[in-house]
Amino acid sequence: MVSRETEPETPTFTVRTAGDLAKNHEMYADEATPLAKAAEHTVLARSTTRIASQRPDATRVMVVANQKGGVGKTTTTVNVAAGLAQLGQRVLVIDLDPQGNASTALSVDHRRGTPSTYDLLVEGAPLADVVHPSPEHEGLQVVPATIDLAGAEIELVSVVARESRLRKAIYAHPLVGSAAEVGEDRLDYVLIDCPPSLGLLTLNALVAGEEMLIPIQAEYYALEGLGQLLETVEMVRQHLNQDLNVSTILITMFDARTRLSAGVADEVREHFGDTVLKTSIPRSVRVSEAPSYGQTVMTYDPGSPGALSYLEAAREISTKGAPA
């Protein structure tokens, strides 16, 4: 017989976050068969993506920008947008990069001739006329970018109030505004994906937005670029858009195995405090693979660490709310 003194204690149960699930997934990823991985991903996706978050009182217009290339601007835009859509939010993505990568990841046609951001900025088309639904995500719409947008900066040089054309188009949309003004059909988020430069297209985005989401790669050069970007933001605040606030900084391509990533993350958090999301996006092959299939990682591999991290980041953004 086993005495009462040696009987095991009753186990306690704790609630795990998406980050915890991602860590556990990484720990055992190599030991599972492909079928077991697929089943695990399905369980993870169903258990973590269906809890809706509260809608904001008014449309939040967020600019995703960083003049340094390769930091994950477009990847962050499309995956945060997809994450917000999975959380029950109504989201519009405006692709301002002539390469059209955000349009590709969201499965929206962006061949020349497609109604796009070029028509919005240069031709003055209403925003409602250039919006396309994303077939992969319910509640997510896209204004695609075509190659014509590459010449937009030159064509806009002689236009009066050229830096505010995007702002006028967004706020003229009948579904952009507060709950009292627009009602329950309003858009909850407008995310603007910018090109990797500080030209007229990015300037239009900075003038249009009230919030700024800055993806920053966990490497030293990213810190230098961040300083230059913040100087530009301050100039825009002083002369063109006093409502612009850097509300969110997201650390991307984080590699927990290196001291460099941890050092950069600590330094960014020390300087910017609560502006930096608690969630960091890990380096992930799945995140990089997804656009080649016309998908975000949220649908391509919803149980992967990258997808779970972006979902957690989206939840954190919606929970924090817009700055006062």
XYZ file of N, CA and C in Angstrom, residues 3-244:
726
model
N 1.157 5.019 1.361
C 0.621 5.841 2.439
C 0.161 7.187 1.891
N -0.682 7.867 2.679
C -1.170 9.182 2.259
C -0.038 10.189 2.111
N 1.015 9.975 2.923
C 2.131 10.922 2.890
C 2.865 10.899 1.557
N 2.803 9.765 0.858
C 3.536 9.652 -0.411
C 2.646 9.834 -1.628
N 1.344 10.053 -1.400
C 0.447 10.249 -2.541
C 0.741 11.591 -3.215
N 0.698 11.621 -4.548
C 0.988 12.857 -5.257
C -0.073 13.913 -4.974
N 0.348 15.196 -4.958
C -0.599 16.272 -4.746
C -1.481 16.456 -5.971
N -2.668 17.019 -5.748
C -3.574 17.287 -6.847
C -2.961 18.348 -7.755
N -2.859 18.071 -9.055
C -2.214 19.034 -9.950
C -3.006 20.326 -10.054
N -2.311 21.428 -10.208
C -2.973 22.716 -10.427
C -2.927 23.045 -11.908
N -3.886 23.857 -12.331
C -3.994 24.193 -13.746
C -3.776 25.687 -13.936
N -3.019 26.043 -14.982
C -2.774 27.448 -15.301
C -3.217 27.731 -16.724
N -3.593 28.970 -16.962
C -3.998 29.381 -18.301
C -2.773 29.842 -19.071
N -2.531 29.263 -20.218
C -1.358 29.610 -21.013
C -1.709 30.666 -22.045
N -0.783 31.573 -22.294
C -0.964 32.575 -23.335
C -0.538 31.990 -24.683
N -0.817 32.763 -25.739
C -0.382 32.314 -27.065
C 1.133 32.206 -27.130
N 1.825 33.089 -26.399
C 3.281 33.016 -26.371
C 3.777 31.726 -25.750
N 3.107 31.284 -24.671
C 3.482 30.022 -24.040
C 3.260 28.858 -24.991
N 2.135 28.909 -25.698
C 1.839 27.845 -26.652
C 2.884 27.802 -27.758
N 3.299 28.981 -28.183
C 4.313 29.037 -29.248
C 5.627 28.436 -28.784
N 6.022 28.731 -27.529
C 7.275 28.184 -27.005
C 7.207 26.666 -26.927
N 6.084 26.158 -26.444
C 5.926 24.712 -26.351
C 5.942 24.075 -27.728
N 5.334 24.778 -28.678
C 5.316 24.250 -30.044
C 6.734 24.151 -30.593
N 7.549 25.177 -30.335
C 8.928 25.155 -30.824
C 9.718 24.031 -30.173
N 9.430 23.773 -28.880
C 10.194 22.791 -28.117
C 10.009 21.382 -28.688
N 8.770 21.092 -29.115
C 8.486 19.729 -29.550
C 8.290 19.600 -31.057
N 8.579 20.677 -31.802
C 8.271 20.664 -33.231
C 8.996 19.563 -33.977
N 10.244 19.303 -33.594
C 11.035 18.339 -34.346
C 10.667 16.895 -34.017
N 9.937 16.669 -32.910
C 9.626 15.310 -32.492
C 8.310 14.799 -33.061
N 7.506 15.685 -33.621
C 6.187 15.288 -34.091
C 6.222 14.883 -35.556
N 5.319 13.982 -35.933
C 5.172 13.613 -37.336
C 4.399 14.718 -38.042
N 4.441 14.772 -39.385
C 3.687 15.801 -40.100
C 2.196 15.781 -39.769
N 1.618 14.591 -39.639
C 0.198 14.495 -39.316
C -0.076 15.039 -37.915
N 0.817 14.715 -36.978
C 0.648 15.212 -35.605
C 0.791 16.724 -35.559
N 1.723 17.265 -36.344
C 1.896 18.714 -36.391
C 0.633 19.388 -36.916
N 0.071 18.823 -37.990
C -1.132 19.410 -38.569
C -2.283 19.415 -37.569
N -2.424 18.300 -36.851
C -3.480 18.218 -35.847
C -3.244 19.217 -34.719
N -1.990 19.348 -34.310
C -1.653 20.283 -33.236
C -1.941 21.720 -33.654
N -1.591 22.062 -34.884
C -1.822 23.401 -35.377
C -3.316 23.718 -35.393
N -4.125 22.744 -35.809
C -5.564 22.955 -35.853
C -6.123 23.223 -34.465
N -5.673 22.425 -33.495
C -6.131 22.608 -32.113
C -5.705 23.971 -31.581
N -4.452 24.354 -31.826
C -3.956 25.641 -31.354
C -4.733 26.797 -31.976
N -4.953 26.702 -33.289
C -5.645 27.779 -33.985
C -7.069 27.947 -33.464
N -7.763 26.824 -33.272
C -9.145 26.900 -32.798
C -9.240 27.392 -31.366
N -8.218 27.086 -30.562
C -8.285 27.431 -29.142
C -7.842 28.856 -28.858
N -7.189 29.525 -29.823
C -6.632 30.844 -29.520
C -7.120 31.966 -30.413
N -7.842 31.684 -31.488
C -8.149 32.760 -32.432
C -9.606 33.184 -32.441
N -10.466 32.561 -31.708
C -11.886 32.825 -31.860
C -12.492 33.694 -30.765
N -11.670 34.221 -29.858
C -12.189 35.070 -28.801
C -12.172 36.505 -29.306
N -13.342 37.068 -29.574
C -13.425 38.410 -30.142
C -12.994 39.451 -29.121
N -12.381 40.529 -29.604
C -11.999 41.639 -28.738
C -12.980 42.789 -28.930
N -13.014 43.689 -27.968
C -13.946 44.806 -28.023
C -13.570 45.766 -29.137
N -14.568 46.232 -29.864
C -14.326 47.166 -30.958
C -14.026 48.556 -30.412
N -13.154 49.319 -31.080
C -12.889 50.692 -30.634
C -14.106 51.577 -30.861
N -14.170 52.683 -30.131
C -15.307 53.600 -30.247
C -15.310 54.342 -31.570
N -14.137 54.469 -32.178
C -14.029 55.158 -33.466
C -12.941 54.494 -34.293
N -12.957 54.736 -35.588
C -11.970 54.149 -36.489
C -10.562 54.590 -36.102
N -9.661 53.617 -35.961
C -8.259 53.909 -35.659
C -7.453 53.826 -36.954
N -6.869 54.944 -37.355
C -6.065 54.998 -38.581
C -4.601 54.880 -38.185
N -3.970 53.755 -38.548
C -2.607 53.454 -38.125
C -1.678 53.366 -39.338
N -0.567 54.082 -39.255
C 0.453 54.069 -40.309
C 1.551 53.089 -39.906
N 1.859 52.131 -40.772
C 2.947 51.186 -40.514
C 4.125 51.627 -41.363
N 5.142 52.194 -40.705
C 6.233 52.800 -41.474
C 7.573 52.629 -40.776
N 8.601 52.566 -41.589
C 9.995 52.594 -41.167
C 10.810 52.717 -42.441
N 11.617 53.785 -42.558
C 12.320 53.997 -43.821
C 13.400 52.956 -44.068
N 13.764 52.199 -43.048
C 14.735 51.121 -43.233
C 14.027 49.916 -43.855
N 14.600 49.361 -44.900
C 13.999 48.204 -45.550
C 14.287 46.911 -44.797
N 13.443 45.922 -45.007
C 13.683 44.597 -44.458
C 13.409 44.423 -42.982
N 12.601 45.315 -42.404
C 12.302 45.192 -40.974
C 10.950 44.519 -40.722
N 10.223 44.220 -41.791
C 8.948 43.522 -41.633
C 7.734 44.433 -41.637
N 7.803 45.555 -42.376
C 6.655 46.473 -42.427
C 5.430 45.803 -43.040
N 5.597 45.308 -44.259
C 4.464 44.700 -44.953
C 4.004 43.435 -44.241
N 4.943 42.625 -43.801
C 4.597 41.405 -43.069
C 3.795 41.740 -41.819
N 4.222 42.776 -41.118
C 3.503 43.201 -39.919
C 2.124 43.740 -40.271
N 2.042 44.545 -41.324
C 0.755 45.125 -41.721
C -0.276 44.037 -42.000
N 0.075 43.090 -42.854
C -0.916 42.102 -43.276
C -1.260 41.116 -42.160
N -0.275 40.756 -41.344
C -0.554 39.771 -40.297
C -1.267 40.382 -39.096
N -0.936 41.618 -38.754
C -1.702 42.300 -37.710
C -3.128 42.532 -38.191
N -3.288 42.922 -39.456
C -4.632 43.116 -40.011
C -5.430 41.823 -39.971
N -4.789 40.720 -40.375
C -5.470 39.425 -40.347
C -5.800 39.022 -38.915
N -4.878 39.288 -37.984
C -5.130 38.976 -36.588
C -6.297 39.766 -36.033
N -6.362 41.054 -36.364
C -7.483 41.877 -35.911
C -8.800 41.377 -36.504
N -8.766 40.975 -37.773
C -9.976 40.442 -38.406
C -10.441 39.167 -37.713
N -9.493 38.314 -37.311
C -9.850 37.092 -36.587
C -10.413 37.401 -35.207
N -10.081 38.571 -34.681
C -10.598 38.984 -33.377
C -11.926 39.733 -33.498
N -12.510 39.688 -34.695
C -13.829 40.266 -34.886
C -13.842 41.728 -35.285
N -12.682 42.295 -35.670
C -12.608 43.703 -36.059
C -12.827 43.853 -37.565
N -13.319 45.017 -37.970
C -13.482 45.344 -39.387
C -12.282 46.181 -39.810
N -11.501 45.647 -40.741
C -10.187 46.207 -41.044
C -10.069 46.548 -42.526
N -9.431 47.690 -42.796
C -9.092 48.078 -44.163
C -7.588 48.272 -44.253
N -6.948 47.615 -45.209
C -5.519 47.782 -45.464
C -5.342 48.607 -46.731
N -4.576 49.695 -46.635
C -4.256 50.520 -47.796
C -2.796 50.285 -48.156
N -2.568 49.730 -49.334
C -1.217 49.395 -49.790
C -0.635 50.600 -50.532
N 0.365 51.244 -49.917
C 1.002 52.411 -50.533
C 2.371 52.092 -51.123
N 2.743 50.828 -51.138
C 4.044 50.424 -51.689
C 3.849 49.966 -53.132
N 4.499 50.622 -54.101
C 4.321 50.243 -55.511
C 4.614 48.774 -55.806
N 5.390 48.109 -54.939
C 5.665 46.687 -55.154
C 4.422 45.828 -54.946
N 3.468 46.319 -54.179
C 2.201 45.608 -54.003
C 2.297 44.336 -53.190
N 3.298 44.220 -52.310
C 3.466 42.978 -51.553
C 2.314 42.711 -50.582
N 1.764 43.760 -49.988
C 0.630 43.574 -49.081
C -0.574 43.037 -49.844
N -0.764 43.523 -51.055
C -1.874 43.044 -51.892
C -1.695 41.564 -52.222
N -0.453 41.171 -52.502
C -0.160 39.759 -52.788
C -0.474 38.880 -51.598
N -0.023 39.280 -50.413
C -0.215 38.461 -49.217
C -1.682 38.322 -48.848
N -2.509 39.295 -49.250
C -3.931 39.257 -48.913
C -4.788 38.766 -50.077
N -4.125 38.188 -51.092
C -4.806 37.546 -52.235
C -5.692 38.507 -53.022
N -5.245 39.746 -53.166
C -6.014 40.735 -53.917
C -5.262 41.079 -55.202
N -5.968 41.068 -56.319
C -5.360 41.342 -57.619
C -4.799 42.762 -57.650
N -3.560 42.904 -58.131
C -2.991 44.246 -58.245
C -2.268 44.427 -59.579
N -2.839 43.817 -60.613
C -2.302 44.038 -61.957
C -2.648 45.440 -62.425
N -1.871 45.954 -63.367
C -2.123 47.290 -63.918
C -3.553 47.362 -64.460
N -4.242 48.428 -64.130
C -5.640 48.585 -64.540
C -6.617 48.295 -63.420
N -6.163 47.614 -62.357
C -7.031 47.346 -61.207
C -7.228 48.642 -60.427
N -8.454 48.968 -60.023
C -8.673 50.157 -59.181
C -7.798 50.076 -57.935
N -7.008 51.112 -57.691
C -5.944 50.998 -56.695
C -5.670 52.332 -56.014
N -4.605 52.339 -55.189
C -4.211 53.570 -54.510
C -3.752 54.643 -55.503
N -3.312 54.255 -56.678
C -2.952 55.242 -57.698
C -4.174 56.073 -58.067
N -5.293 55.399 -58.315
C -6.537 56.104 -58.655
C -6.978 56.990 -57.491
N -6.746 56.532 -56.282
C -7.134 57.269 -55.082
C -6.350 58.575 -54.962
N -5.029 58.487 -55.125
C -4.163 59.645 -54.897
C -4.067 60.577 -56.098
N -3.903 60.002 -57.286
C -3.643 60.814 -58.478
C -4.937 61.219 -59.182
N -5.850 60.264 -59.330
C -7.085 60.537 -60.066
C -8.195 61.090 -59.176
N -8.020 61.001 -57.853
C -9.045 61.511 -56.943
C -10.260 60.624 -56.811
N -10.119 59.318 -57.085
C -11.248 58.389 -56.962
C -11.658 58.249 -55.494
N -12.955 58.095 -55.220
C -13.399 57.872 -53.839
C -12.832 56.564 -53.287
N -12.551 56.551 -52.002
C -11.975 55.362 -51.378
C -12.873 54.139 -51.557
N -14.173 54.327 -51.467
C -15.110 53.206 -51.576
C -15.041 52.528 -52.943
N -14.579 53.262 -53.967
C -14.541 52.706 -55.331
C -13.306 51.863 -55.591
N -12.310 51.883 -54.716
C -11.069 51.144 -54.969
C -10.826 50.056 -53.909
N -11.838 49.776 -53.108
C -11.713 48.771 -52.045
C -12.072 47.395 -52.584
N -11.272 46.385 -52.220
C -11.519 45.005 -52.631
C -11.532 44.111 -51.383
N -12.457 43.170 -51.285
C -12.442 42.264 -50.130
C -11.319 41.237 -50.242
N -10.721 40.889 -49.116
C -9.714 39.830 -49.100
C -10.429 38.488 -48.991
N -10.220 37.587 -49.961
C -10.945 36.303 -49.932
C -10.528 35.397 -48.785
N -9.375 35.656 -48.181
C -8.866 34.779 -47.131
C -9.355 35.156 -45.732
N -9.878 36.382 -45.581
C -10.217 36.868 -44.241
C -11.549 37.602 -44.255
N -12.492 37.114 -43.496
C -13.769 37.791 -43.371
C -13.578 39.086 -42.576
N -14.173 40.160 -43.056
C -14.065 41.434 -42.366
C -12.824 42.232 -42.714
N -12.036 41.749 -43.694
C -10.804 42.436 -44.085
C -10.902 42.887 -45.540
N -10.686 44.179 -45.773
C -10.725 44.750 -47.114
C -9.375 45.380 -47.442
N -9.119 45.544 -48.743
C -7.808 46.004 -49.194
C -7.963 47.021 -50.315
N -7.149 48.077 -50.256
C -6.951 48.942 -51.415
C -5.582 48.569 -51.975
N -5.531 47.862 -53.112
C -4.248 47.348 -53.621
C -3.389 48.448 -54.224
N -2.112 48.114 -54.419
C -1.168 49.019 -55.089
C -0.728 48.377 -56.397
N -0.802 49.120 -57.483
C -0.312 48.640 -58.775
C 1.026 49.325 -59.088
N 1.665 48.856 -60.139
C 2.959 49.412 -60.522
C 2.837 50.885 -60.930
N 1.621 51.325 -61.296
C 1.412 52.730 -61.655
C 1.763 53.664 -60.503
N 1.678 53.158 -59.280
C 1.937 53.984 -58.108
C 3.395 54.465 -58.061
N 4.283 53.767 -58.776
C 5.704 54.138 -58.781
C 5.910 55.549 -59.326
N 5.034 55.985 -60.228
C 5.163 57.323 -60.806
C 4.305 58.366 -60.121
N 3.594 57.965 -59.065
C 2.651 58.880 -58.423
C 3.346 60.068 -57.775
N 4.523 59.850 -57.193
C 5.212 60.941 -56.509
C 5.556 62.070 -57.484
N 5.940 61.708 -58.706
C 6.263 62.722 -59.718
C 4.995 63.440 -60.170
N 3.912 62.679 -60.357
C 2.661 63.269 -60.830
C 2.017 64.165 -59.781
N 2.294 63.906 -58.505
C 1.672 64.691 -57.442
C 2.429 65.974 -57.116
N 3.619 66.153 -57.672
C 4.455 67.314 -57.330
C 3.720 68.628 -57.574
N 2.997 68.736 -58.656
C 2.336 69.996 -59.016
C 0.911 70.113 -58.480
N 0.460 69.112 -57.733
C -0.912 69.110 -57.230
C -1.002 69.916 -55.929
N -2.046 70.726 -55.796
C -2.252 71.521 -54.593
C -2.572 70.601 -53.418
N -1.982 70.862 -52.246
C -2.204 70.071 -51.026
C -1.933 68.591 -51.287
N -0.843 68.324 -52.002
C -0.533 66.951 -52.418
C -0.289 66.015 -51.237
N 0.179 66.545 -50.107
C 0.514 65.696 -48.968
C -0.715 65.269 -48.156
N -1.873 65.846 -48.452
C -3.068 65.521 -47.663
C -4.156 64.810 -48.455
N -3.827 64.327 -49.643
C -4.858 63.697 -50.483
C -5.361 62.389 -49.880
N -4.465 61.624 -49.282
C -4.892 60.359 -48.673
C -5.775 60.624 -47.454
N -5.425 61.600 -46.655
C -6.232 61.935 -45.473
C -7.665 62.304 -45.872
N -7.782 63.160 -46.887
C -9.116 63.568 -47.336
C -9.917 62.379 -47.826
N -9.267 61.466 -48.548
C -9.964 60.295 -49.079
C -10.449 59.378 -47.959
N -9.608 59.169 -46.940
C -9.976 58.274 -45.845
C -11.157 58.831 -45.052
N -11.067 60.094 -44.675
C -12.108 60.648 -43.811
C -13.383 61.021 -44.573
N -13.329 60.940 -45.905
C -14.547 61.111 -46.696
C -15.315 59.798 -46.850
N -14.678 58.683 -46.444
C -15.342 57.379 -46.560
C -16.507 57.316 -45.576
N -17.658 56.833 -46.015
C -18.852 56.830 -45.150
C -18.756 55.915 -43.931
N -17.785 54.993 -43.904
C -17.681 54.065 -42.779
C -16.499 54.376 -41.869
N -15.896 55.540 -42.038
C -14.799 55.966 -41.170
C -15.314 57.046 -40.222
N -15.185 56.788 -38.935
C -15.656 57.752 -37.949
C -16.004 57.069 -36.640
N -16.680 57.780 -35.785
C -17.038 57.252 -34.468
C -18.331 56.453 -34.541
N -18.613 55.720 -33.471
C -19.843 54.927 -33.406
C -21.058 55.830 -33.481
N -20.984 57.004 -32.866
C -22.113 57.928 -32.883
C -22.368 58.482 -34.284
N -21.287 58.693 -35.046
C -21.422 59.275 -36.380
C -21.783 58.250 -37.443
N -21.156 57.092 -37.371
C -21.265 56.096 -38.451
C -22.144 54.908 -38.076
N -22.093 54.497 -36.810
C -22.881 53.351 -36.385
C -22.078 52.063 -36.344
N -22.759 50.945 -36.248
C -22.113 49.651 -36.081
C -21.423 49.151 -37.348
N -21.726 49.722 -38.487
C -21.104 49.278 -39.738
C -19.740 49.917 -39.972
N -19.263 50.718 -39.040
C -18.016 51.458 -39.224
C -16.813 50.528 -39.356
N -15.758 51.042 -39.975
C -14.469 50.359 -39.985
C -13.803 50.569 -38.627
N -13.198 49.528 -38.092
C -12.536 49.639 -36.795
C -11.081 50.076 -36.946
N -10.415 49.577 -37.984
C -8.999 49.885 -38.196
C -8.737 50.153 -39.668
N -7.923 51.163 -39.929
C -7.344 51.391 -41.253
C -5.842 51.312 -41.081
N -5.218 50.317 -41.710
C -3.767 50.139 -41.627
C -3.150 50.529 -42.966
N -2.171 51.438 -42.935
C -1.545 51.926 -44.158
C -0.129 51.381 -44.241
N 0.142 50.574 -45.269
C 1.469 49.996 -45.483
C 2.292 50.928 -46.362
N 3.414 51.415 -45.827
C 4.226 52.421 -46.532
C 5.431 51.791 -47.240
N 5.948 52.464 -48.266
C 7.196 52.003 -48.902
C 8.386 52.293 -47.995
N 9.537 51.642 -48.246
C 10.726 51.852 -47.400
C 11.472 53.124 -47.770
N 10.805 54.250 -47.656
C 11.421 55.541 -47.954
C 10.588 56.617 -47.275
N 11.107 57.830 -47.245
C 10.370 58.940 -46.640
C 9.964 59.946 -47.714
N 9.422 59.449 -48.819
C 8.982 60.291 -49.917
C 7.555 60.763 -49.736
N 6.959 61.205 -50.860
C 5.629 61.800 -50.822
C 4.544 60.785 -50.470
N 4.740 59.532 -50.837
C 3.746 58.511 -50.483
C 3.703 58.294 -48.970
N 4.870 58.145 -48.374
C 4.926 57.977 -46.921
C 4.436 59.235 -46.215
N 4.748 60.396 -46.763
C 4.279 61.649 -46.173
C 2.755 61.709 -46.177
N 2.134 61.263 -47.260
C 0.677 61.205 -47.309
C 0.124 60.320 -46.192
N 0.798 59.215 -45.947
C 0.353 58.306 -44.881
C 0.496 58.959 -43.506
N 1.612 59.643 -43.266
C 1.848 60.276 -41.973
C 0.856 61.404 -41.716
N 0.459 62.100 -42.748
C -0.536 63.167 -42.599
C -1.926 62.573 -42.365
N -2.173 61.403 -42.940
C -3.497 60.779 -42.816
C -3.712 60.092 -41.476
N -2.639 59.589 -40.865
C -2.789 58.754 -39.674
C -2.873 59.527 -38.379
N -3.487 58.882 -37.401
C -3.503 59.401 -36.039
C -2.539 58.608 -35.153
N -2.266 57.378 -35.572
C -1.346 56.522 -34.835
C -0.285 55.987 -35.789
N 0.848 55.636 -35.197
C 1.933 55.067 -35.995
C 2.409 53.783 -35.351
N 2.489 52.738 -36.148
C 3.023 51.448 -35.716
C 4.374 51.273 -36.399
N 5.433 51.174 -35.603
C 6.779 51.049 -36.153
C 7.312 49.649 -35.891
N 7.485 48.834 -36.937
C 8.176 47.544 -36.760
C 9.677 47.809 -36.719
N 10.362 47.228 -35.762
C 11.801 47.432 -35.650
C 12.498 46.091 -35.493
N 13.428 45.832 -36.387
C 14.168 44.583 -36.356
C 15.120 44.572 -35.161
N 15.267 43.410 -34.542
C 16.105 43.295 -33.346
C 17.580 43.252 -33.724
N 18.059 44.325 -34.374
C 19.459 44.468 -34.752
C 19.892 45.921 -34.566
N 21.193 46.130 -34.447
C 21.705 47.448 -34.088
C 21.350 48.523 -35.115
N 21.477 48.219 -36.410
C 21.215 49.225 -37.431
C 19.789 49.766 -37.340
N 18.880 48.939 -36.867
C 17.487 49.359 -36.757
C 17.336 50.516 -35.779
N 18.180 50.553 -34.740
C 18.107 51.635 -33.771
C 18.510 52.970 -34.392
N 19.515 52.944 -35.260
C 19.921 54.174 -35.943
C 18.799 54.694 -36.838
N 18.177 53.796 -37.588
C 17.084 54.196 -38.468
C 15.891 54.726 -37.701
N 15.650 54.189 -36.508
C 14.512 54.624 -35.713
C 14.653 56.091 -35.305
N 15.870 56.500 -34.967
C 16.096 57.891 -34.603
C 15.769 58.840 -35.742
N 16.183 58.494 -36.959
C 15.883 59.327 -38.126
C 14.383 59.391 -38.384
N 13.711 58.264 -38.210
C 12.265 58.226 -38.446
C 11.524 59.110 -37.455
N 11.919 59.060 -36.199
C 11.248 59.862 -35.182
C 11.443 61.360 -35.419
N 12.596 61.752 -35.978
C 12.802 63.153 -36.335
C 11.810 63.584 -37.414
N 11.597 62.710 -38.389
C 10.635 63.008 -39.453
C 9.229 63.107 -38.889
N 8.873 62.190 -38.001
C 7.546 62.211 -37.379
C 7.328 63.527 -36.636
N 8.335 63.986 -35.922
C 8.205 65.243 -35.175
C 8.010 66.424 -36.113
N 8.686 66.421 -37.263
C 8.495 67.486 -38.243
C 7.077 67.480 -38.784
N 6.552 66.284 -39.061
C 5.172 66.167 -39.551
C 4.199 66.662 -38.490
N 4.449 66.323 -37.230
C 3.584 66.770 -36.135
C 3.556 68.295 -36.038
N 4.688 68.913 -36.218
C 4.776 70.362 -36.063
C 4.131 71.126 -37.214
N 4.221 70.575 -38.424
C 3.810 71.351 -39.590
C 2.568 70.835 -40.320
N 2.259 69.539 -40.202
C 1.200 68.988 -41.048
C 0.122 68.204 -40.308
N 0.474 67.533 -39.224
C -0.507 66.672 -38.555
C -0.173 66.557 -37.071
N -0.723 67.463 -36.284
C -0.421 67.480 -34.854
C -1.064 66.318 -34.098
N -1.967 65.585 -34.760
C -2.642 64.452 -34.111
C -1.837 63.155 -34.199
N -0.730 63.154 -34.933
C 0.042 61.924 -35.137
C 0.805 61.542 -33.873
